[in-house]
PDB file of N, CA and C in Angstrom:
ATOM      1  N   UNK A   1      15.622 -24.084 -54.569  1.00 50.00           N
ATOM      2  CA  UNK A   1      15.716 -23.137 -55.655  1.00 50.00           C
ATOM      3  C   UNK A   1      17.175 -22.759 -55.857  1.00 50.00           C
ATOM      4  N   UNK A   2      17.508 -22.642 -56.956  1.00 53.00           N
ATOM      5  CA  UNK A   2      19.257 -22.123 -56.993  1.00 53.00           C
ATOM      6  C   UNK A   2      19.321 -21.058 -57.392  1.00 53.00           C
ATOM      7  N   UNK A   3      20.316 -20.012 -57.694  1.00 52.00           N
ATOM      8  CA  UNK A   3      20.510 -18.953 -57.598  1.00 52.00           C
ATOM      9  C   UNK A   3      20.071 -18.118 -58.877  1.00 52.00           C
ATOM     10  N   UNK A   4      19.777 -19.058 -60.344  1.00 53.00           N
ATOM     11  CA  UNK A   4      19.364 -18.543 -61.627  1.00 53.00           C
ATOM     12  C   UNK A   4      17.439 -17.984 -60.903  1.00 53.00           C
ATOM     13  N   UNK A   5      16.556 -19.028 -60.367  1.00 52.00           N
ATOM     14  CA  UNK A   5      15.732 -18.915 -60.311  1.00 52.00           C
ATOM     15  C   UNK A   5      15.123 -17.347 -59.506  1.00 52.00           C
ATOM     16  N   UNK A   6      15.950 -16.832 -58.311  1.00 51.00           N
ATOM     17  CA  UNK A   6      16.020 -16.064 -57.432  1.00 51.00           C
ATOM     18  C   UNK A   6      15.928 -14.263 -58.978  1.00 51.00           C
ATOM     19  N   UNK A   7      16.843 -14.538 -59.498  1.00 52.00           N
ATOM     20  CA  UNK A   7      16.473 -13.603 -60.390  1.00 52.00           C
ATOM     21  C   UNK A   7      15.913 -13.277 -61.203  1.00 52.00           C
ATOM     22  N   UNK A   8      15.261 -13.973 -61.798  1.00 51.00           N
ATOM     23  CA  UNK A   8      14.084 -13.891 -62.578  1.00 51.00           C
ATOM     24  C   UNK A   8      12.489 -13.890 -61.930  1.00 51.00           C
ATOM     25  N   UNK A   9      12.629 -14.150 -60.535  1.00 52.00           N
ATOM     26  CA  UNK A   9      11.220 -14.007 -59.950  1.00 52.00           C
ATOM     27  C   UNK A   9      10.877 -12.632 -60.022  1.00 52.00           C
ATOM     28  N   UNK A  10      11.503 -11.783 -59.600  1.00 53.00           N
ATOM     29  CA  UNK A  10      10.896 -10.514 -59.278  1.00 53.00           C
ATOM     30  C   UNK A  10      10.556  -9.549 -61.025  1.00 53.00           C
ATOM     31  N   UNK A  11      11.456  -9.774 -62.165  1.00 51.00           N
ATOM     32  CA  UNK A  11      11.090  -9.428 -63.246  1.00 51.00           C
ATOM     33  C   UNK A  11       9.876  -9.948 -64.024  1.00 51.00           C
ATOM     34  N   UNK A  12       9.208  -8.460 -64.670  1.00 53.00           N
ATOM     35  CA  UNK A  12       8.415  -9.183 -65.613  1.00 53.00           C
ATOM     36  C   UNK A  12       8.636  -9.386 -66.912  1.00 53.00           C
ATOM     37  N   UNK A  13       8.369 -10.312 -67.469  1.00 55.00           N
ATOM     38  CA  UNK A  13       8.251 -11.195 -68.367  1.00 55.00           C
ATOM     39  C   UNK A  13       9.839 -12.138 -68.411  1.00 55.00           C
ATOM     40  N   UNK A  14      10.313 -12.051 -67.422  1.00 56.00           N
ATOM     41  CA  UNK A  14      11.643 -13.071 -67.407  1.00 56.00           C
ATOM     42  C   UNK A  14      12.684 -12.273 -67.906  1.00 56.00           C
ATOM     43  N   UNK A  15      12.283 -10.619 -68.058  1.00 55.00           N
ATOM     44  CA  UNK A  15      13.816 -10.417 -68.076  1.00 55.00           C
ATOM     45  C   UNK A  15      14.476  -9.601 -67.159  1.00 55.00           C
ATOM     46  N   UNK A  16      15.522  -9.840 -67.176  1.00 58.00           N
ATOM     47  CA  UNK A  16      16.779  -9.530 -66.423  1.00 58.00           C
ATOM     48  C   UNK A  16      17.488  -8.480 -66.469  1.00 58.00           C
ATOM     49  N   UNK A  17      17.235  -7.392 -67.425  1.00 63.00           N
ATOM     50  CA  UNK A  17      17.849  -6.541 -67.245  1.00 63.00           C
ATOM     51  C   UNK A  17      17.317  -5.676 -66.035  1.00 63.00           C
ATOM     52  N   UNK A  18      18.316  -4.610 -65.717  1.00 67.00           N
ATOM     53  CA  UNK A  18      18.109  -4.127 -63.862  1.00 67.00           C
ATOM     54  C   UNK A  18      17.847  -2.498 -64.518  1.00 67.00           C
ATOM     55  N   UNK A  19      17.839  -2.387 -65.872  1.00 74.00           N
ATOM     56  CA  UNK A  19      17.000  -0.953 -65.888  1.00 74.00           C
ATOM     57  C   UNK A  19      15.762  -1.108 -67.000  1.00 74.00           C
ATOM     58  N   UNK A  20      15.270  -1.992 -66.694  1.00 76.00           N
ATOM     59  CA  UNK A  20      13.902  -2.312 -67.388  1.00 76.00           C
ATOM     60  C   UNK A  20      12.951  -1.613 -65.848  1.00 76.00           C
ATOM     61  N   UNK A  21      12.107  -0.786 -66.810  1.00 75.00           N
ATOM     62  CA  UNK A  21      10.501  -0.300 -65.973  1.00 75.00           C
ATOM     63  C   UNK A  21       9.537   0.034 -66.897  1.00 75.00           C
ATOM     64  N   UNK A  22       8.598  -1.240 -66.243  1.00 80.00           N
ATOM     65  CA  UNK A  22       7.478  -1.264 -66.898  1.00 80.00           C
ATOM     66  C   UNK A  22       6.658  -0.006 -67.408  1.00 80.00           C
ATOM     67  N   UNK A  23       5.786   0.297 -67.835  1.00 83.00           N
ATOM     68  CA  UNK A  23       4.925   1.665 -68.266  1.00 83.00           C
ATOM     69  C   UNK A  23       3.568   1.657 -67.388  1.00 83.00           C
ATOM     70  N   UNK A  24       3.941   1.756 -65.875  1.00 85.00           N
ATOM     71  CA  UNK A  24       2.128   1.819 -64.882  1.00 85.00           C
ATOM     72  C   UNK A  24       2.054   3.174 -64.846  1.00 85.00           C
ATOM     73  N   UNK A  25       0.737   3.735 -64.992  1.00 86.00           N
ATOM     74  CA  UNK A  25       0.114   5.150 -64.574  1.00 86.00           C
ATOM     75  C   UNK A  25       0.498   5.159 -63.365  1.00 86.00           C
ATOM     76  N   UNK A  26       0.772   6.398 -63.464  1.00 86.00           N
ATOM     77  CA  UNK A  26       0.361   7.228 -61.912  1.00 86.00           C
ATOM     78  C   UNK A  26      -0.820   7.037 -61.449  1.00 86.00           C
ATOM     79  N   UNK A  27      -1.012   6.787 -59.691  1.00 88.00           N
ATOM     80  CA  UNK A  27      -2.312   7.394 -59.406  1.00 88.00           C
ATOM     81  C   UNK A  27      -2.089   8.022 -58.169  1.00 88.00           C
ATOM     82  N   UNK A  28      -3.046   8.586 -57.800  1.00 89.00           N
ATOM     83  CA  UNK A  28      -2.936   9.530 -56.634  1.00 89.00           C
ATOM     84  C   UNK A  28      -4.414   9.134 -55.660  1.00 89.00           C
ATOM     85  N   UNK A  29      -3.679   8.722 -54.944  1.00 90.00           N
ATOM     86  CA  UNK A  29      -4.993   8.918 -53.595  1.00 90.00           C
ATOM     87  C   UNK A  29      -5.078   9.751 -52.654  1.00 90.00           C
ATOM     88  N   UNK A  30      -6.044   9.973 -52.390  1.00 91.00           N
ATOM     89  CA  UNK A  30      -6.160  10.607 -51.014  1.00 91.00           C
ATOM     90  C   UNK A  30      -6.722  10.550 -49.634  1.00 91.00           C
ATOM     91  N   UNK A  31      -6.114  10.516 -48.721  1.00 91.00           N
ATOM     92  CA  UNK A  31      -6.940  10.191 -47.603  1.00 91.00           C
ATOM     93  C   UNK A  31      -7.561  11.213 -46.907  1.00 91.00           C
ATOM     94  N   UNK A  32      -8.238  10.926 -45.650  1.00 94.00           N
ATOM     95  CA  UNK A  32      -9.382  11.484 -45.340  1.00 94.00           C
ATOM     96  C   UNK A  32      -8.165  12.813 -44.076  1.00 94.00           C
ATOM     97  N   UNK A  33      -8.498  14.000 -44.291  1.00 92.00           N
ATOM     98  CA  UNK A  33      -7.233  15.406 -43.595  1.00 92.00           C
ATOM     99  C   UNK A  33      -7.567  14.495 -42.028  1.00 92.00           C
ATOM    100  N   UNK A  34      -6.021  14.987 -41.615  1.00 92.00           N
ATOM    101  CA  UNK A  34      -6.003  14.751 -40.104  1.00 92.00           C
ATOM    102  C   UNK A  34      -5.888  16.020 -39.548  1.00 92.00           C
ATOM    103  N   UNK A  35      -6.487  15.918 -38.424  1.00 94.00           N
ATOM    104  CA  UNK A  35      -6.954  17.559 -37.767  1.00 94.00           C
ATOM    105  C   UNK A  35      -5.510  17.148 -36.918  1.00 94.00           C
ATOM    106  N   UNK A  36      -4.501  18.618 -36.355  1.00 95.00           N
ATOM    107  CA  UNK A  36      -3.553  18.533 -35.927  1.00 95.00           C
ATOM    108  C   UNK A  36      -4.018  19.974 -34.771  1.00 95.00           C
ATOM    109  N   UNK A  37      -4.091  19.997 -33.830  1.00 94.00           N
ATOM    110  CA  UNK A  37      -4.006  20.452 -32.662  1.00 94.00           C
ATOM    111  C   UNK A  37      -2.893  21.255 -32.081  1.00 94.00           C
ATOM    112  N   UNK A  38      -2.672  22.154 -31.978  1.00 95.00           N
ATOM    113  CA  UNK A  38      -1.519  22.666 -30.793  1.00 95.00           C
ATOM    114  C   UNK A  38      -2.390  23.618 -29.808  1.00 95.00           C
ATOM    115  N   UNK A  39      -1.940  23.016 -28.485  1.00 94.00           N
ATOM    116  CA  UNK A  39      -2.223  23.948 -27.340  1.00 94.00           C
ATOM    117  C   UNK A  39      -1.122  24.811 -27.021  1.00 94.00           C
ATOM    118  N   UNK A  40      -2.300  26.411 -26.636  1.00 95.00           N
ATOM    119  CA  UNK A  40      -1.072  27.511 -25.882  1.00 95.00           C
ATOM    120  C   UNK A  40      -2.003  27.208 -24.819  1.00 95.00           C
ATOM    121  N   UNK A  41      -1.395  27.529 -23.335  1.00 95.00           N
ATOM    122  CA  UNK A  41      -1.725  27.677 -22.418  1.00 95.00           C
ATOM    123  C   UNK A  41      -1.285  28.885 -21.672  1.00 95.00           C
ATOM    124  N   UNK A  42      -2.490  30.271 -20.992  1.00 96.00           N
ATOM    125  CA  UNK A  42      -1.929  31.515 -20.708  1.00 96.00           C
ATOM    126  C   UNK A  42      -2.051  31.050 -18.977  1.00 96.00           C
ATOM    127  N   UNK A  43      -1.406  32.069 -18.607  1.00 96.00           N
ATOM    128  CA  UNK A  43      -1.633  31.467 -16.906  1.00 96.00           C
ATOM    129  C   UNK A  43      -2.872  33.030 -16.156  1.00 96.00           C
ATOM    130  N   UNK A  44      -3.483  32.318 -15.529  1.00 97.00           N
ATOM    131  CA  UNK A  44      -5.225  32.424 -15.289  1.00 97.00           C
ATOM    132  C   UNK A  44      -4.840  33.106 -13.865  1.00 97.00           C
ATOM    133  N   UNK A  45      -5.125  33.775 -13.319  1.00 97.00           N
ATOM    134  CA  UNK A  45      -5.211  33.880 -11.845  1.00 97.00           C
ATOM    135  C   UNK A  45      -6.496  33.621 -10.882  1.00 97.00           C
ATOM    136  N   UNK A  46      -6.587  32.485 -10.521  1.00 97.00           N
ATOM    137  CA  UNK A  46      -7.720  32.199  -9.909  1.00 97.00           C
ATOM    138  C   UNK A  46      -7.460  32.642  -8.201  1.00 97.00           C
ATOM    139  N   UNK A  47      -8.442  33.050  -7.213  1.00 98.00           N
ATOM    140  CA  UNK A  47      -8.217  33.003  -5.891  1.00 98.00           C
ATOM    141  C   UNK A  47      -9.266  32.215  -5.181  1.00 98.00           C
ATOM    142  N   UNK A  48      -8.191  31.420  -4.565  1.00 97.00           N
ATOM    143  CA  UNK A  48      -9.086  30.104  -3.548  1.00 97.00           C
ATOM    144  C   UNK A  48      -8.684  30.154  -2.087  1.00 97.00           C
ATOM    145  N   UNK A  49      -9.785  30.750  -1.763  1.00 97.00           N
ATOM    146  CA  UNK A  49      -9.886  31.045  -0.157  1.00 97.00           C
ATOM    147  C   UNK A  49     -10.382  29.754   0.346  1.00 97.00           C
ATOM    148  N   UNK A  50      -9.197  29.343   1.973  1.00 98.00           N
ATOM    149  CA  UNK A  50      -9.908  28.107   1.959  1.00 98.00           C
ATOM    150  C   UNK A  50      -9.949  28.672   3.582  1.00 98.00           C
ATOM    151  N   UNK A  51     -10.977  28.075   4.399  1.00 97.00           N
ATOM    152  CA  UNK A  51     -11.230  28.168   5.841  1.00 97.00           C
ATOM    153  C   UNK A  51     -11.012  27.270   6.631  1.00 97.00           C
ATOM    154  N   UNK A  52     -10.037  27.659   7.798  1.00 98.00           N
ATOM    155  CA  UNK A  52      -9.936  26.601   8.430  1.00 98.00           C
ATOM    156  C   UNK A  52     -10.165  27.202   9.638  1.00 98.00           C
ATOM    157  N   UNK A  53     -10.431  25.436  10.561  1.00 98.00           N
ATOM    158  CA  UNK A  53     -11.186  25.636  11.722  1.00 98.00           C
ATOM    159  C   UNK A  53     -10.431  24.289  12.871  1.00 98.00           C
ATOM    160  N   UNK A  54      -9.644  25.315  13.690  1.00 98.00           N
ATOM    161  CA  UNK A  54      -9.278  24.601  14.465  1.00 98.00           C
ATOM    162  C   UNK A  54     -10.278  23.912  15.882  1.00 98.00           C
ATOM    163  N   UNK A  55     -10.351  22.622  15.937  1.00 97.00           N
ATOM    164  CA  UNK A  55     -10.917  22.377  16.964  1.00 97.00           C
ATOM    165  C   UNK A  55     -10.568  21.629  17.981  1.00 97.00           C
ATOM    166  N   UNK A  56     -10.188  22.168  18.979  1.00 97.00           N
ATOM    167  CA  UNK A  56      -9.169  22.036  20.135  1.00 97.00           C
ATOM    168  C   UNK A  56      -9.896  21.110  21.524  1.00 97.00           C
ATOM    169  N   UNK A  57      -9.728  19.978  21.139  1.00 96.00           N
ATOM    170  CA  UNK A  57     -10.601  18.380  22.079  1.00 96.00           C
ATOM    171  C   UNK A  57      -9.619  18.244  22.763  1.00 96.00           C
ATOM    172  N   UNK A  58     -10.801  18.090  24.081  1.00 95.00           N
ATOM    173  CA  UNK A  58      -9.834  18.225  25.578  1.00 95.00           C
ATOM    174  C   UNK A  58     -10.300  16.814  26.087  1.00 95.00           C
ATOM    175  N   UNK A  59      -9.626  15.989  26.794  1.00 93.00           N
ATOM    176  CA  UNK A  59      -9.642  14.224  27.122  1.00 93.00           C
ATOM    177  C   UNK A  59      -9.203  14.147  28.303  1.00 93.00           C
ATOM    178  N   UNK A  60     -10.072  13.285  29.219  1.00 93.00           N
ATOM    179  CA  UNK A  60      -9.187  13.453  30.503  1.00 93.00           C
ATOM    180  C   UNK A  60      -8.816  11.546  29.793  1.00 93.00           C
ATOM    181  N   UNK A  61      -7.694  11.640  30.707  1.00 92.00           N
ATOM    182  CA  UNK A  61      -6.817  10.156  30.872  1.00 92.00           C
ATOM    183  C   UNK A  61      -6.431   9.964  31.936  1.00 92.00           C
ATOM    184  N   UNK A  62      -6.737   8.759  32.446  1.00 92.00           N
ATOM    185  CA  UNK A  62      -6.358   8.475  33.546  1.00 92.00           C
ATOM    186  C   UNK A  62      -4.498   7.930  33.687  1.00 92.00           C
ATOM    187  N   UNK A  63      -4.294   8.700  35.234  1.00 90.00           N
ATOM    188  CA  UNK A  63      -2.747   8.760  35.333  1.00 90.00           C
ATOM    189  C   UNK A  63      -2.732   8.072  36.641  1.00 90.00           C
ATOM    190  N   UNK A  64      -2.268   6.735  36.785  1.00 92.00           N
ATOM    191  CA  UNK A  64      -2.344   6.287  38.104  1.00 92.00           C
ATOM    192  C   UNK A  64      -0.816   6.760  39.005  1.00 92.00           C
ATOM    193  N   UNK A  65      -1.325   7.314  40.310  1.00 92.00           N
ATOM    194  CA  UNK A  65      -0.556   7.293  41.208  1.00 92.00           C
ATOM    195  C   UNK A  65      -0.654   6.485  42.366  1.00 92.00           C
ATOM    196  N   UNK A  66       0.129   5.554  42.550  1.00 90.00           N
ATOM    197  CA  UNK A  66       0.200   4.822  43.750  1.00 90.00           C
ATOM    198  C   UNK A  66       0.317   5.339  44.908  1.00 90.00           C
ATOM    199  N   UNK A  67      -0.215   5.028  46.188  1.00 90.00           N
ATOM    200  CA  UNK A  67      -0.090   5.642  47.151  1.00 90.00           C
ATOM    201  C   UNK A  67       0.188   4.415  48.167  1.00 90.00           C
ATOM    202  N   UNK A  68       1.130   3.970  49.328  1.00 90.00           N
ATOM    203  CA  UNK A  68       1.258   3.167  50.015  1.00 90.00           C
ATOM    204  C   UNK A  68       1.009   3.003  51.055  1.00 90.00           C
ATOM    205  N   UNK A  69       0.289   2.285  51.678  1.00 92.00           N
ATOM    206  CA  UNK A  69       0.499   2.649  53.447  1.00 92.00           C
ATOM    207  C   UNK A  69       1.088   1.336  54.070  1.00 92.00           C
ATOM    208  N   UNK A  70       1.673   1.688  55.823  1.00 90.00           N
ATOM    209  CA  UNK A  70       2.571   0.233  55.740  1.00 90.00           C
ATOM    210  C   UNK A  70       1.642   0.427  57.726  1.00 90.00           C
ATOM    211  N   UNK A  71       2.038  -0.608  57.880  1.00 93.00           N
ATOM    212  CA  UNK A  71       1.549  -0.638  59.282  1.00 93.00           C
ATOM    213  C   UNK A  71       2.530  -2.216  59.741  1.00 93.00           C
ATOM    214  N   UNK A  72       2.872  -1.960  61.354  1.00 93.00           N
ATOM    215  CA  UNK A  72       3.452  -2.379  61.926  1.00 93.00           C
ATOM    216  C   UNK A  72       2.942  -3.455  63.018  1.00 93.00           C
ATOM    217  N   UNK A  73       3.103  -4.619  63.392  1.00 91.00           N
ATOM    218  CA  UNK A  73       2.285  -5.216  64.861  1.00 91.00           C
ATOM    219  C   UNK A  73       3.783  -6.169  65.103  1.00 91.00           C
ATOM    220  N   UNK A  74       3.530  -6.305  66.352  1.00 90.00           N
ATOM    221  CA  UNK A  74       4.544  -6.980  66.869  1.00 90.00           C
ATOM    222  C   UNK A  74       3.934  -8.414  67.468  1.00 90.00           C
ATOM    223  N   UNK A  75       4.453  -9.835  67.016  1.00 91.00           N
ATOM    224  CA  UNK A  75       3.593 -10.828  67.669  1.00 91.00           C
ATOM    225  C   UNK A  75       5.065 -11.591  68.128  1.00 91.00           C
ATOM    226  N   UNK A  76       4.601 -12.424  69.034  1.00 90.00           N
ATOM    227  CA  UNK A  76       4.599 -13.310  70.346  1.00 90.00           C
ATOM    228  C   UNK A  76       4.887 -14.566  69.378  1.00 90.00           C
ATOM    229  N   UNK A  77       5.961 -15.172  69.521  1.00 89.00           N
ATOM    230  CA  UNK A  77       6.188 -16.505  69.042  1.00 89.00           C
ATOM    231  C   UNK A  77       7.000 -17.044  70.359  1.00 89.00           C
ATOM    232  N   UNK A  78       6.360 -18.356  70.181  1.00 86.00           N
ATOM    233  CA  UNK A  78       7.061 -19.150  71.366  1.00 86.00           C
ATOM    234  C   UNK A  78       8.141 -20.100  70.784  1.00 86.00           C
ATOM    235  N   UNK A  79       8.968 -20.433  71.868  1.00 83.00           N
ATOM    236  CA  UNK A  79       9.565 -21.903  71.177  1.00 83.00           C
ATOM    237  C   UNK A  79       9.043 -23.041  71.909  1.00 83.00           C
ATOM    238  N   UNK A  80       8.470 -23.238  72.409  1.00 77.00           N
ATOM    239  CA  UNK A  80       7.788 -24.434  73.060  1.00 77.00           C
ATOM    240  C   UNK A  80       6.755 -25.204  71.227  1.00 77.00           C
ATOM    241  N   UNK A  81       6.899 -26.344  71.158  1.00 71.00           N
ATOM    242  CA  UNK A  81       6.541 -27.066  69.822  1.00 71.00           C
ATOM    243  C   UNK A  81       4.909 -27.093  70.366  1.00 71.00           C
ATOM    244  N   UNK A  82       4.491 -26.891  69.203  1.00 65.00           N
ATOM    245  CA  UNK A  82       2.962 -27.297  69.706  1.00 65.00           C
ATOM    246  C   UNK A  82       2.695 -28.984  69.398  1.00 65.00           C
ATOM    247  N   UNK A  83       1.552 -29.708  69.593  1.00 63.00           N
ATOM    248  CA  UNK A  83       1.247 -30.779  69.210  1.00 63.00           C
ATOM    249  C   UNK A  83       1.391 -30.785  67.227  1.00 63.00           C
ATOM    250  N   UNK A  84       1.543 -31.835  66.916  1.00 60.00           N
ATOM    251  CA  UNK A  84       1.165 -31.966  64.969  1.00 60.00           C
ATOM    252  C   UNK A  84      -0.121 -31.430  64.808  1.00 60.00           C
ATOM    253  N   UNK A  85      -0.357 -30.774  63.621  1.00 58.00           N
ATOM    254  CA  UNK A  85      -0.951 -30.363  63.081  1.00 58.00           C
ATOM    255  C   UNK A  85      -1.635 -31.056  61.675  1.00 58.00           C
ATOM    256  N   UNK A  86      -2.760 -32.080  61.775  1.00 56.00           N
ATOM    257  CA  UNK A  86      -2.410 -32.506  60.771  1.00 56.00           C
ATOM    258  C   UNK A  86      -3.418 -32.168  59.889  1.00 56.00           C
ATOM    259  N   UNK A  87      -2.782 -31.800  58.784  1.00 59.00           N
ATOM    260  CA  UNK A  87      -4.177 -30.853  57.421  1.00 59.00           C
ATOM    261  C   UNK A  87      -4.794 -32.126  56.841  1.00 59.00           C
ATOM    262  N   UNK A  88      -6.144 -32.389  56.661  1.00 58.00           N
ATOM    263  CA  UNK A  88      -7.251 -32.558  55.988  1.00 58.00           C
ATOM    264  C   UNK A  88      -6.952 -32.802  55.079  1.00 58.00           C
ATOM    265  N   UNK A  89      -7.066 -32.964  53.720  1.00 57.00           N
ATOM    266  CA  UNK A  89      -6.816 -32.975  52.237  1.00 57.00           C
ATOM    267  C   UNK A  89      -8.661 -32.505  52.614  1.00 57.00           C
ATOM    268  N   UNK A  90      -9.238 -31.698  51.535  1.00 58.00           N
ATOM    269  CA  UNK A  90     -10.691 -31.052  51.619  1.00 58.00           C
ATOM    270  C   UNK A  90     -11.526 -32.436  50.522  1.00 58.00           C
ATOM    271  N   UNK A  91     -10.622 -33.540  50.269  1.00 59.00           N
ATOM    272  CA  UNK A  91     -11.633 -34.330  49.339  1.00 59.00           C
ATOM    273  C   UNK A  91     -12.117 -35.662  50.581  1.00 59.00           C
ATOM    274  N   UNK A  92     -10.814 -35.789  51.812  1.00 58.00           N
ATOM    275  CA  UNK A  92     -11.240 -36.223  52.711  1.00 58.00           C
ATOM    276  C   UNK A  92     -12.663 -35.925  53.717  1.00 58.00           C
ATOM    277  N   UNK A  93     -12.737 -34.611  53.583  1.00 56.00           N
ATOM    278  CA  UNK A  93     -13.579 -33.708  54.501  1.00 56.00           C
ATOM    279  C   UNK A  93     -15.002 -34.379  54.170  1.00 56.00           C
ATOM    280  N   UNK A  94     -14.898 -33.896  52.403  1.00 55.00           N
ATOM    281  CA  UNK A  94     -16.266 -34.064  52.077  1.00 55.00           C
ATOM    282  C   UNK A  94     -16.640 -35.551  51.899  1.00 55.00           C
ATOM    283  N   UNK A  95     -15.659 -36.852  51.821  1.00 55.00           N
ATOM    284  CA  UNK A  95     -16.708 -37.763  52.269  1.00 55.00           C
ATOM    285  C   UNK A  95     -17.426 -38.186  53.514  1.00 55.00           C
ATOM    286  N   UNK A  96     -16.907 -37.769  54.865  1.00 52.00           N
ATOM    287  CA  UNK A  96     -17.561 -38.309  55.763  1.00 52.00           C
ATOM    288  C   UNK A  96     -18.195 -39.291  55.669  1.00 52.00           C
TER     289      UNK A  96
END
């Protein structure tokens, strides 16, 4: 489109002058009222008693204390070698 066409679209009947207005009635509509709201808010004195109830749970836990005892013996070692000693393996034992 070139630039003649651009101005003549929006006029009616093709003309061009920029203080041409057509002759449309008025009309008037109306829409349906909007309800508009404002809140006041006063301050209320309410009293809220609340009860409390302490309940005081007693637990035993166990607390370990160690206690030690030691005991003493005195043994007899020789130095004389005894014969070998020779250990079993226990898988020997049980075939017999």
């Amino acid at each position: 489109m070139n630039r003649n066409n651009y101005d003549t679209l929006g006029n009616v009947g093709g003309m061009t002058d920029a203080g041409f207005c057509p002759d449309c009635p008025t009309q008037t509509i109306y829409d349906p009222p909007i309800t508009q709201y404002e809140n006041y808010y006063h301050p209320q004195i309410v009293n809220v008693v609340q009860n409390i109830e302490t309940v005081k749970q007693h637990h035993c836990c166990p607390v370990y204390q160690h206690y030690y005892t030691h005991t003493e013996k005195n043994v007899m070692v020789s130095s004389v070698k005894r014969g070998k000693n020779v250990k079993t393996s226990s898988k020997k034992r049980s075939k017999k």
